C-alpha cells in the first residue's frame, strides 16, 4: 500500500460545479496537510495548509482533514475553467521535514 | 509571501554535458531546500534534501555523483546534472519552507531536455 493514495483522474466537471478531491493515507503520524495546484509545466502552487483535523476555508476552497479515517479532502466551489490543473495533496509528521506527495488528480473544468 | 526563484525555466543540452539549475529564496533564508524530479503526468519524486553548509541527503536510488547539490548560502541551492543523458530529461523542481508551521514554496521548475 502506498503511503498516500489519490485518484489520478482525469476528473471532468462543468463550470460552476462543486469539485471534491480526496486523498487517503496510511501513516497515522501525519499531522500537517497541504493541497497544491500545478498547471502544466509549472511548479506547484500552495493552496491550503492545515494542521491536524478540522476544516479550513479560503475563498472558493475548503480543506477538510479527518484523521480518524486518514482522509483529507479539498472542495472547490463555483469551479472555473481556470481551475483546470493537477491537484496534489501532501502531508508529513511532526518530526520530518519532507512532505509525502500524492500522485495528483487531473481536473478539467469545462466551460 | 515566500518566493523561490528557479532558473533556467528550460534548457536543452547535448549528451555528456553538464547542466546547472539554481534556486534562490528571494525574501527569506532557506536552511533547507528540497529537489524533486517529475515525469510527465506523474507526481513529484524527492531526489535530495539540501542543507546549508553541509552535504545533501539523497533519496535511495538517486546517484550522488550524477546529481550534485550545493547549498553554499542560506538563499541559494544548486543542482548540477553531470554527464547528462537523454534519460535525465525531466522536470526538476526545488522547494523551501519558512518554517515548520508553514507550507512549502516551490520554484517554477526547470524542464531539461538532453539530446
Coordinates of N, CA and C in Angstrom, one line a residue:
Chain A
X1 N 0.9 -1.2 0.0 CA 0.0 0.0 0.0 C 0.9 1.2 0.0
X2 N 0.6 2.2 -0.9 CA 1.3 3.4 -1.0 C 1.0 4.3 0.3
X3 N 1.9 5.1 0.6 CA 1.7 5.9 1.8 C 0.6 6.9 1.7
X4 N 0.5 7.5 0.5 CA -0.6 8.5 0.2 C -1.2 8.1 -1.1
X5 N -2.5 7.9 -1.1 CA -3.2 7.5 -2.3 C -4.2 8.6 -2.8
X6 N -4.3 8.7 -4.1 CA -5.1 9.8 -4.7 C -5.6 9.3 -6.0
X7 N -6.8 9.5 -6.3 CA -7.4 9.1 -7.6 C -6.7 10.0 -8.7
X8 N -6.1 9.4 -9.7 CA -5.4 10.2 -10.7 C -6.3 11.0 -11.7
X9 N -7.6 10.6 -11.7 CA -8.5 11.2 -12.7 C -8.2 10.6 -14.1
X10 N -8.5 11.4 -15.1 CA -8.9 12.8 -15.0 C -10.4 12.9 -14.6
X11 N -10.6 14.0 -13.9 CA -12.0 14.4 -13.4 C -12.5 15.6 -14.2
X12 N -13.6 15.4 -14.9 CA -14.1 16.5 -15.7 C -15.5 16.9 -15.1
X13 N -15.6 18.2 -15.0 CA -16.8 18.8 -14.4 C -17.2 20.0 -15.2
X14 N -18.5 20.3 -15.2 CA -19.0 21.6 -15.9 C -18.6 22.8 -15.0
X15 N -18.5 23.9 -15.7 CA -18.2 25.1 -15.0 C -19.3 25.4 -13.9
X16 N -18.9 25.9 -12.8 CA -19.9 26.1 -11.7 C -20.1 25.0 -10.8
X17 N -19.7 23.8 -11.1 CA -19.9 22.6 -10.2 C -19.0 22.7 -9.0
X18 N -19.4 22.0 -8.0 CA -18.6 21.8 -6.8 C -17.7 20.6 -7.0
X19 N -16.4 20.8 -6.8 CA -15.5 19.7 -7.0 C -15.0 19.2 -5.7
X20 N -14.9 17.9 -5.6 CA -14.4 17.2 -4.4 C -13.2 16.4 -4.8
X21 N -12.0 16.7 -4.2 CA -10.8 16.0 -4.4 C -10.4 15.4 -3.1
X22 N -9.9 14.1 -3.2 CA -9.6 13.4 -1.9 C -8.3 12.7 -1.9
X23 N -7.8 12.5 -0.7 CA -6.5 11.7 -0.5 C -6.8 10.8 0.7
X24 N -6.3 9.6 0.6 CA -6.2 8.7 1.8 C -4.7 8.4 2.1
X25 N -4.5 8.2 3.4 CA -3.1 7.9 3.8 C -3.1 6.8 4.8
X26 N -1.9 6.2 5.0 CA -1.8 5.1 5.9 C -1.0 5.4 7.2
X27 N -0.2 6.5 7.2 CA 0.6 6.9 8.3 C -0.2 7.7 9.3
X28 N -0.5 7.2 10.5 CA -1.3 7.9 11.4 C -0.5 9.1 12.1
X29 N 0.8 9.1 11.9 CA 1.6 10.1 12.5 C 1.5 11.5 11.7
X30 N 1.0 11.4 10.5 CA 0.9 12.7 9.7 C 0.0 13.7 10.5
X31 N 0.6 14.9 10.5 CA -0.1 16.0 11.2 C -0.3 17.2 10.4
X32 N 0.5 17.4 9.4 CA 0.5 18.6 8.6 C 0.0 18.2 7.2
X33 N -1.0 18.9 6.6 CA -1.6 18.5 5.4 C -1.6 19.7 4.4
X34 N -1.3 19.5 3.2 CA -1.3 20.6 2.2 C -2.0 20.2 0.9
X35 N -2.5 21.1 0.2 CA -3.0 20.9 -1.1 C -2.3 21.9 -2.0
X36 N -1.8 21.4 -3.2 CA -1.2 22.2 -4.2 C -1.9 22.1 -5.5
X37 N -1.8 23.1 -6.3 CA -2.3 23.1 -7.6 C -1.1 23.3 -8.6
X38 N -1.1 22.5 -9.6 CA 0.0 22.5 -10.5 C -0.5 22.6 -11.9
X39 N -0.2 23.7 -12.6 CA -0.6 23.8 -14.0 C 0.5 23.2 -14.8
X40 N 0.2 22.8 -16.0 CA 1.2 22.1 -16.9 C 2.5 22.8 -17.0
X41 N 3.6 22.1 -16.8 CA 4.9 22.7 -16.9 C 5.2 23.8 -16.0
X42 N 4.6 23.9 -14.9 CA 4.8 24.9 -13.8 C 5.1 24.2 -12.5
X43 N 5.7 24.9 -11.6 CA 5.9 24.4 -10.3 C 4.6 24.4 -9.5
X44 N 4.4 23.5 -8.5 CA 3.2 23.5 -7.7 C 3.0 24.8 -6.9
X45 N 1.7 25.2 -6.7 CA 1.4 26.4 -6.0 C 0.6 26.0 -4.8
X46 N 1.0 26.5 -3.6 CA 0.3 26.1 -2.4 C -1.1 26.7 -2.3
X47 N -2.1 25.9 -2.1 CA -3.5 26.4 -2.0 C -3.9 26.4 -0.5
X48 N -3.7 25.3 0.2 CA -4.2 25.2 1.5 C -3.2 24.5 2.4
X49 N -3.1 24.9 3.6 CA -2.2 24.3 4.6 C -2.9 24.1 5.9
X50 N -3.1 22.9 6.4 CA -3.8 22.7 7.6 C -3.0 21.8 8.6
X51 N -3.3 22.0 9.9 CA -2.6 21.2 10.9 C -3.7 20.4 11.6
X52 N -3.4 19.1 11.7 CA -4.3 18.1 12.5 C -5.7 18.1 11.8
X53 N -6.7 17.8 12.6 CA -8.0 17.6 12.0 C -8.8 18.9 11.9
X54 N -9.9 18.9 11.1 CA -10.7 20.1 11.1 C -10.9 20.6 9.6
X55 N -11.6 21.7 9.6 CA -11.8 22.4 8.3 C -11.1 23.7 8.2
X56 N -10.8 24.1 7.0 CA -10.2 25.4 6.7 C -10.7 25.9 5.4
X57 N -11.2 27.2 5.4 CA -11.8 27.7 4.2 C -11.0 29.0 3.8
X58 N -10.9 29.1 2.4 CA -10.2 30.2 1.8 C -10.8 30.5 0.5
X59 N -11.7 31.5 0.5 CA -12.4 31.8 -0.8 C -13.2 30.7 -1.2
X60 N -13.0 30.2 -2.5 CA -13.8 29.1 -3.0 C -13.3 27.7 -2.6
X61 N -12.2 27.7 -1.8 CA -11.6 26.4 -1.4 C -11.8 26.1 0.0
X62 N -12.1 24.8 0.3 CA -12.3 24.4 1.7 C -11.5 23.1 1.8
X63 N -10.7 23.0 2.8 CA -9.9 21.8 3.1 C -10.4 21.1 4.3
X64 N -10.6 19.8 4.3 CA -11.1 19.1 5.4 C -10.1 18.0 5.7
X65 N -9.8 17.7 7.0 CA -9.0 16.7 7.4 C -9.7 15.8 8.4
X66 N -9.8 14.5 8.2 CA -10.4 13.6 9.1 C -9.3 12.6 9.5
X67 N -8.6 12.8 10.6 CA -7.5 12.0 10.9 C -8.0 10.6 11.4
X68 N -9.2 10.5 11.9 CA -9.7 9.2 12.4 C -9.9 8.2 11.2
X69 N -10.2 8.8 10.0 CA -10.4 8.0 8.8 C -9.2 8.0 7.9
X70 N -8.2 8.8 8.3 CA -7.0 9.1 7.5 C -7.4 9.5 6.1
X71 N -8.1 10.6 6.0 CA -8.8 11.0 4.8 C -8.8 12.5 4.8
X72 N -8.3 13.1 3.7 CA -8.4 14.6 3.5 C -9.1 14.9 2.2
X73 N -9.7 16.1 2.2 CA -10.5 16.5 1.1 C -10.2 18.0 0.8
X74 N -10.4 18.3 -0.5 CA -10.3 19.7 -1.0 C -11.6 19.9 -1.8
X75 N -12.4 20.9 -1.4 CA -13.6 21.2 -2.1 C -13.4 22.6 -2.8
X76 N -13.8 22.6 -4.1 CA -13.8 23.8 -4.9 C -15.2 24.2 -5.2
X77 N -15.6 25.3 -4.8 CA -17.0 25.8 -5.1 C -16.9 26.6 -6.4
X78 N -18.1 26.7 -7.1 CA -18.2 27.5 -8.3 C -16.9 27.4 -9.2
X79 N -16.7 26.1 -9.5 CA -15.4 25.8 -10.3 C -15.4 26.6 -11.6
X80 N -14.2 27.0 -12.0 CA -13.9 27.8 -13.2 C -13.0 27.0 -14.1
X81 N -13.1 27.3 -15.4 CA -12.1 26.7 -16.3 C -10.6 26.9 -15.9
X82 N -10.4 28.1 -15.2 CA -9.0 28.3 -14.8 C -8.6 27.4 -13.6
X83 N -9.5 26.7 -13.1 CA -9.2 25.7 -12.0 C -8.7 24.4 -12.6
X84 N -8.7 24.3 -13.9 CA -8.2 23.1 -14.6 C -6.7 22.9 -14.4
X85 N -6.3 21.9 -13.7 CA -4.9 21.7 -13.3 C -4.8 20.3 -12.6
X86 N -3.7 20.0 -12.2 CA -3.5 18.8 -11.4 C -3.4 19.2 -9.9
X87 N -4.1 18.6 -9.0 CA -4.1 18.9 -7.6 C -3.4 17.8 -6.8
X88 N -2.4 18.2 -6.1 CA -1.6 17.3 -5.3 C -1.9 17.5 -3.8
X89 N -2.0 16.4 -3.1 CA -2.1 16.5 -1.7 C -0.7 16.2 -1.1
X90 N -0.3 16.7 0.0 CA 1.0 16.4 0.6 C 0.8 16.4 2.1
X91 N 1.6 15.6 2.8 CA 1.5 15.5 4.3 C 2.8 15.1 4.9
X92 N 2.9 15.4 6.2 CA 4.1 15.0 6.9 C 3.8 14.9 8.4
X93 N 4.7 14.3 9.2 CA 4.5 14.2 10.6 C 5.2 15.4 11.3
X94 N 5.2 15.3 12.6 CA 5.7 16.5 13.4 C 7.2 16.6 13.3
X95 N 7.9 15.5 12.9 CA 9.4 15.5 13.1 C 10.1 15.6 11.7
X96 N 9.5 15.0 10.7 CA 10.2 15.1 9.4 C 10.1 16.4 8.7
X97 N 11.0 16.7 7.9 CA 11.0 18.0 7.1 C 10.3 17.8 5.8
X98 N 10.4 16.6 5.3 CA 9.9 16.4 3.9 C 8.4 16.0 3.9
X99 N 7.7 16.5 3.0 CA 6.3 16.1 2.8 C 6.2 14.9 1.8
X100 N 5.3 14.1 2.1 CA 5.0 13.0 1.1 C 3.8 13.4 0.2
X101 N 4.0 13.3 -1.1 CA 3.0 13.8 -2.0 C 2.2 12.6 -2.5
X102 N 0.9 12.9 -2.8 CA 0.1 12.0 -3.5 C 0.4 12.1 -5.0
X103 N -0.1 11.2 -5.8 CA 0.2 11.3 -7.2 C -0.4 12.4 -8.0
X104 N -1.5 13.0 -7.4 CA -2.2 14.1 -8.1 C -3.4 13.7 -8.8
X105 N -4.4 14.5 -8.9 CA -5.6 14.3 -9.6 C -5.7 15.4 -10.7
X106 N -5.9 15.0 -11.9 CA -6.1 16.0 -13.0 C -7.5 16.4 -13.1
X107 N -7.8 17.7 -13.0 CA -9.1 18.2 -13.0 C -9.3 19.0 -14.3
X108 N -10.4 18.8 -15.0 CA -10.8 19.7 -16.1 C -12.1 20.3 -15.8
X109 N -12.2 21.6 -15.9 CA -13.5 22.3 -15.7 C -13.9 22.8 -17.1
X110 N -15.0 22.3 -17.6 CA -15.4 22.6 -18.9 C -16.3 23.8 -19.0
X111 N -16.1 24.7 -19.9 CA -16.9 25.9 -19.9 C -18.3 25.6 -20.5
Chain B
X1 N 4.8 37.1 0.8 CA 5.0 35.7 1.0 C 6.3 35.2 0.5
X2 N 6.6 33.9 0.8 CA 7.9 33.3 0.4 C 7.9 33.1 -1.1
X3 N 9.0 33.5 -1.7 CA 9.2 33.3 -3.1 C 10.5 32.5 -3.4
X4 N 10.4 31.5 -4.2 CA 11.6 30.7 -4.6 C 11.7 30.9 -6.1
X5 N 12.9 31.5 -6.5 CA 13.1 31.7 -7.9 C 14.0 30.6 -8.4
X6 N 13.6 30.0 -9.5 CA 14.4 28.9 -10.1 C 14.7 29.2 -11.6
X7 N 16.0 29.0 -11.9 CA 16.5 29.3 -13.2 C 17.4 28.2 -13.7
X8 N 17.5 27.8 -15.0 CA 16.6 28.4 -16.0 C 15.2 27.7 -16.0
X9 N 14.3 28.2 -16.7 CA 13.0 27.5 -16.8 C 13.0 26.4 -17.7
X10 N 13.9 26.4 -18.7 CA 14.0 25.3 -19.6 C 15.5 25.3 -20.2
X11 N 16.0 24.2 -20.5 CA 17.3 24.0 -21.0 C 17.4 22.8 -21.9
X12 N 18.1 23.0 -23.0 CA 18.4 21.8 -23.9 C 19.9 21.7 -23.9
X13 N 20.4 20.5 -23.7 CA 21.8 20.3 -23.7 C 22.1 19.0 -24.5
X14 N 23.4 18.9 -24.9 CA 23.8 17.7 -25.6 C 24.2 16.6 -24.6
X15 N 24.1 15.3 -25.0 CA 24.5 14.2 -24.1 C 26.0 14.4 -23.7
X16 N 26.3 14.1 -22.5 CA 27.6 14.2 -22.0 C 28.0 15.5 -21.3
X17 N 27.2 16.5 -21.5 CA 27.5 17.8 -20.9 C 26.8 17.9 -19.6
X18 N 27.1 19.0 -18.8 CA 26.6 19.2 -17.5 C 25.7 20.4 -17.5
X19 N 24.7 20.4 -16.7 CA 23.7 21.5 -16.6 C 23.5 21.9 -15.1
X20 N 23.5 23.2 -14.9 CA 23.3 23.6 -13.5 C 22.0 24.3 -13.4
X21 N 21.3 24.0 -12.4 CA 20.0 24.6 -12.1 C 20.1 25.3 -10.7
X22 N 19.6 26.6 -10.7 CA 19.7 27.4 -9.5 C 18.3 27.6 -8.8
X23 N 18.3 27.6 -7.5 CA 17.1 28.0 -6.8 C 17.5 29.0 -5.7
X24 N 16.8 30.1 -5.7 CA 17.1 31.2 -4.8 C 15.9 31.5 -4.0
X25 N 16.0 31.6 -2.7 CA 14.9 32.1 -1.8 C 15.1 33.6 -1.8
X26 N 14.0 34.3 -2.3 CA 14.2 35.8 -2.6 C 14.0 36.6 -1.3
X27 N 13.1 36.3 -0.5 CA 12.7 37.1 0.7 C 12.8 36.4 2.0
X28 N 13.5 35.3 2.0 CA 13.7 34.6 3.3 C 14.9 33.7 3.2
X29 N 15.3 33.3 4.3 CA 16.5 32.4 4.4 C 16.1 30.9 4.4
X30 N 16.5 30.1 3.5 CA 16.1 28.7 3.5 C 17.3 27.8 4.0
X31 N 17.2 27.4 5.2 CA 18.2 26.5 5.7 C 18.1 25.2 4.9
X32 N 16.9 24.8 4.5 CA 16.8 23.5 3.8 C 16.0 23.7 2.5
X33 N 16.5 23.1 1.5 CA 15.8 23.1 0.2 C 15.6 21.7 -0.2
X34 N 14.6 21.4 -1.0 CA 14.3 20.1 -1.5 C 14.4 20.1 -3.0
X35 N 14.9 19.1 -3.6 CA 14.9 18.9 -5.0 C 14.1 17.7 -5.4
X36 N 13.2 18.0 -6.4 CA 12.3 17.0 -6.9 C 12.5 16.8 -8.4
X37 N 12.1 15.6 -8.8 CA 12.0 15.3 -10.2 C 10.6 14.9 -10.6
X38 N 10.1 15.3 -11.7 CA 8.7 14.9 -12.1 C 8.7 14.5 -13.5
X39 N 8.2 13.3 -13.8 CA 8.0 12.9 -15.1 C 6.6 13.2 -15.6
X40 N 6.3 13.3 -16.9 CA 5.0 13.7 -17.4 C 3.9 12.9 -16.7
X41 N 2.9 13.6 -16.3 CA 1.7 13.1 -15.7 C 2.0 12.2 -14.4
X42 N 3.1 12.4 -13.8 CA 3.4 11.7 -12.6 C 3.6 12.7 -11.5
X43 N 3.7 12.2 -10.2 CA 3.8 13.1 -9.1 C 5.3 13.5 -8.9
X44 N 5.5 14.3 -7.9 CA 6.9 14.7 -7.5 C 7.6 13.6 -6.8
X45 N 8.9 13.4 -7.3 CA 9.7 12.4 -6.6 C 10.9 13.1 -6.0
X46 N 11.0 13.0 -4.7 CA 12.1 13.7 -3.9 C 13.4 13.1 -4.3
X47 N 14.3 13.9 -4.7 CA 15.6 13.4 -5.1 C 16.6 13.6 -3.9
X48 N 16.6 14.8 -3.3 CA 17.5 15.0 -2.2 C 17.1 16.2 -1.4
X49 N 17.6 16.2 -0.2 CA 17.4 17.3 0.8 C 18.7 18.1 0.9
X50 N 18.6 19.4 0.7 CA 19.8 20.2 0.6 C 19.9 21.0 1.9
X51 N 20.9 20.9 2.7 CA 21.1 21.7 3.9 C 22.2 22.7 3.8
X52 N 22.0 23.9 4.1 CA 23.0 24.9 4.0 C 24.3 24.6 4.8
X53 N 25.4 24.6 4.1 CA 26.7 24.3 4.8 C 27.0 22.9 5.0
X54 N 26.2 22.0 4.6 CA 26.5 20.6 4.8 C 26.2 19.8 3.5
X55 N 26.5 18.5 3.6 CA 26.3 17.6 2.4 C 24.8 17.4 2.3
X56 N 24.3 17.2 1.1 CA 22.9 16.9 0.8 C 22.6 15.5 1.2
X57 N 21.4 15.2 1.5 CA 20.9 13.9 1.8 C 20.1 13.4 0.6
X58 N 20.6 12.3 0.0 CA 20.0 11.8 -1.2 C 19.0 10.7 -0.9
X59 N 17.9 10.6 -1.7 CA 17.0 9.5 -1.6 C 17.6 8.3 -2.2
X60 N 17.1 7.1 -1.8 CA 17.5 5.9 -2.3 C 17.3 5.8 -3.8
X61 N 18.4 5.4 -4.5 CA 18.3 5.3 -6.0 C 18.8 6.5 -6.7
X62 N 19.0 7.6 -6.0 CA 19.5 8.8 -6.7 C 21.0 8.8 -6.6
X63 N 21.6 9.0 -7.8 CA 23.1 8.9 -7.9 C 23.7 10.2 -7.4
X64 N 24.5 10.2 -6.3 CA 25.1 11.4 -5.8 C 26.0 12.0 -6.7
X65 N 26.8 11.2 -7.4 CA 27.8 11.7 -8.3 C 27.2 12.3 -9.6
X66 N 26.0 12.0 -9.9 CA 25.4 12.4 -11.1 C 24.6 13.7 -10.8
X67 N 24.0 13.8 -9.7 CA 23.2 14.9 -9.4 C 23.9 15.6 -8.2
X68 N 24.7 16.6 -8.5 CA 25.5 17.3 -7.5 C 24.7 18.5 -6.9
X69 N 24.6 18.5 -5.6 CA 23.8 19.5 -5.0 C 24.7 20.3 -4.1
X70 N 24.6 21.7 -4.2 CA 25.4 22.6 -3.4 C 24.5 23.6 -2.8
X71 N 24.7 23.8 -1.5 CA 23.8 24.8 -0.8 C 24.8 25.6 0.1
X72 N 25.4 26.5 -0.7 CA 26.5 27.3 -0.1 C 26.1 28.4 0.8
X73 N 24.9 28.9 0.6 CA 24.4 30.0 1.3 C 22.9 29.8 1.7
X74 N 22.4 30.6 2.6 CA 21.0 30.5 3.1 C 20.0 30.8 2.0
X75 N 20.4 31.4 0.9 CA 19.5 31.8 -0.1 C 19.7 31.1 -1.5
X76 N 20.7 30.2 -1.6 CA 21.0 29.6 -2.9 C 21.3 28.2 -2.8
X77 N 20.6 27.4 -3.6 CA 21.0 25.9 -3.7 C 21.0 25.6 -5.2
X78 N 22.0 24.8 -5.6 CA 22.1 24.5 -7.0 C 22.1 23.0 -7.2
X79 N 21.6 22.5 -8.3 CA 21.6 21.1 -8.7 C 22.3 21.1 -10.0
X80 N 23.4 20.3 -10.1 CA 24.1 20.1 -11.3 C 23.9 18.7 -11.8
X81 N 23.4 18.6 -13.0 CA 23.2 17.2 -13.6 C 24.5 17.0 -14.5
X82 N 25.3 16.1 -14.0 CA 26.6 15.9 -14.7 C 26.5 14.8 -15.8
X83 N 27.3 14.9 -16.8 CA 27.3 14.0 -17.9 C 25.8 13.5 -18.3
X84 N 25.1 14.5 -18.6 CA 23.6 14.3 -18.9 C 23.4 13.3 -20.0
X85 N 22.4 12.5 -19.8 CA 21.9 11.5 -20.9 C 20.5 11.8 -21.2
X86 N 20.0 11.3 -22.3 CA 18.6 11.5 -22.6 C 17.6 11.1 -21.5
X87 N 17.9 10.0 -20.8 CA 17.0 9.6 -19.7 C 17.0 10.5 -18.6
X88 N 17.9 11.5 -18.5 CA 17.8 12.5 -17.5 C 16.8 13.6 -17.8
X89 N 16.3 13.6 -19.0 CA 15.3 14.6 -19.4 C 14.1 14.5 -18.5
X90 N 13.8 15.6 -17.9 CA 12.7 15.6 -16.9 C 12.4 17.0 -16.5
X91 N 11.5 17.2 -15.6 CA 11.1 18.4 -15.0 C 11.7 18.4 -13.6
X92 N 12.6 19.4 -13.3 CA 13.2 19.4 -12.0 C 12.7 20.6 -11.2
X93 N 12.3 20.4 -10.0 CA 11.7 21.5 -9.2 C 12.3 21.5 -7.8
X94 N 12.5 22.7 -7.3 CA 13.1 22.9 -5.9 C 12.0 23.5 -5.0
X95 N 12.1 23.3 -3.7 CA 11.2 23.9 -2.8 C 11.9 24.2 -1.5
X96 N 11.3 25.1 -0.7 CA 11.8 25.5 0.5 C 10.6 26.0 1.4
X97 N 10.9 26.1 2.7 CA 9.9 26.5 3.7 C 10.4 27.6 4.6
X98 N 9.4 28.4 5.1 CA 9.8 29.4 6.0 C 9.9 28.8 7.4
X99 N 9.4 27.6 7.6 CA 9.5 27.0 8.9 C 8.5 25.9 9.1
X100 N 8.5 25.3 10.3 CA 7.7 24.1 10.5 C 6.2 24.4 10.3
X101 N 5.7 25.6 10.7 CA 4.3 25.9 10.7 C 3.9 26.5 9.3
X102 N 4.7 26.4 8.4 CA 4.4 26.9 7.1 C 4.5 25.8 6.0
X103 N 3.7 26.0 4.9 CA 3.8 25.1 3.8 C 5.1 25.3 3.1
X104 N 5.3 24.5 2.1 CA 6.5 24.6 1.2 C 6.2 25.4 0.0
X105 N 7.1 26.3 -0.4 CA 7.0 27.1 -1.6 C 7.9 26.4 -2.7
X106 N 7.3 26.3 -3.9 CA 8.1 25.7 -5.0 C 8.6 26.7 -5.9
X107 N 9.7 26.4 -6.5 CA 10.2 27.1 -7.7 C 9.3 26.8 -8.9
X108 N 9.6 27.5 -10.0 CA 8.7 27.4 -11.1 C 9.1 26.2 -12.0
X109 N 10.2 25.5 -11.6 CA 10.6 24.3 -12.3 C 11.5 24.6 -13.5
X110 N 12.3 23.5 -13.8 CA 13.2 23.6 -15.0 C 13.0 22.4 -15.8
X111 N 12.6 22.6 -17.1 CA 12.5 21.5 -18.0 C 13.8 21.2 -18.7
X112 N 14.4 20.1 -18.4 CA 15.6 19.7 -19.0 C 15.4 18.7 -20.1
X113 N 15.9 19.0 -21.3 CA 15.9 18.1 -22.4 C 17.3 17.8 -22.9
X114 N 17.7 16.5 -22.8 CA 19.0 16.1 -23.2 C 18.9 15.4 -24.6
X115 N 19.7 16.0 -25.6 CA 19.6 15.4 -26.9 C 20.9 14.7 -27.3

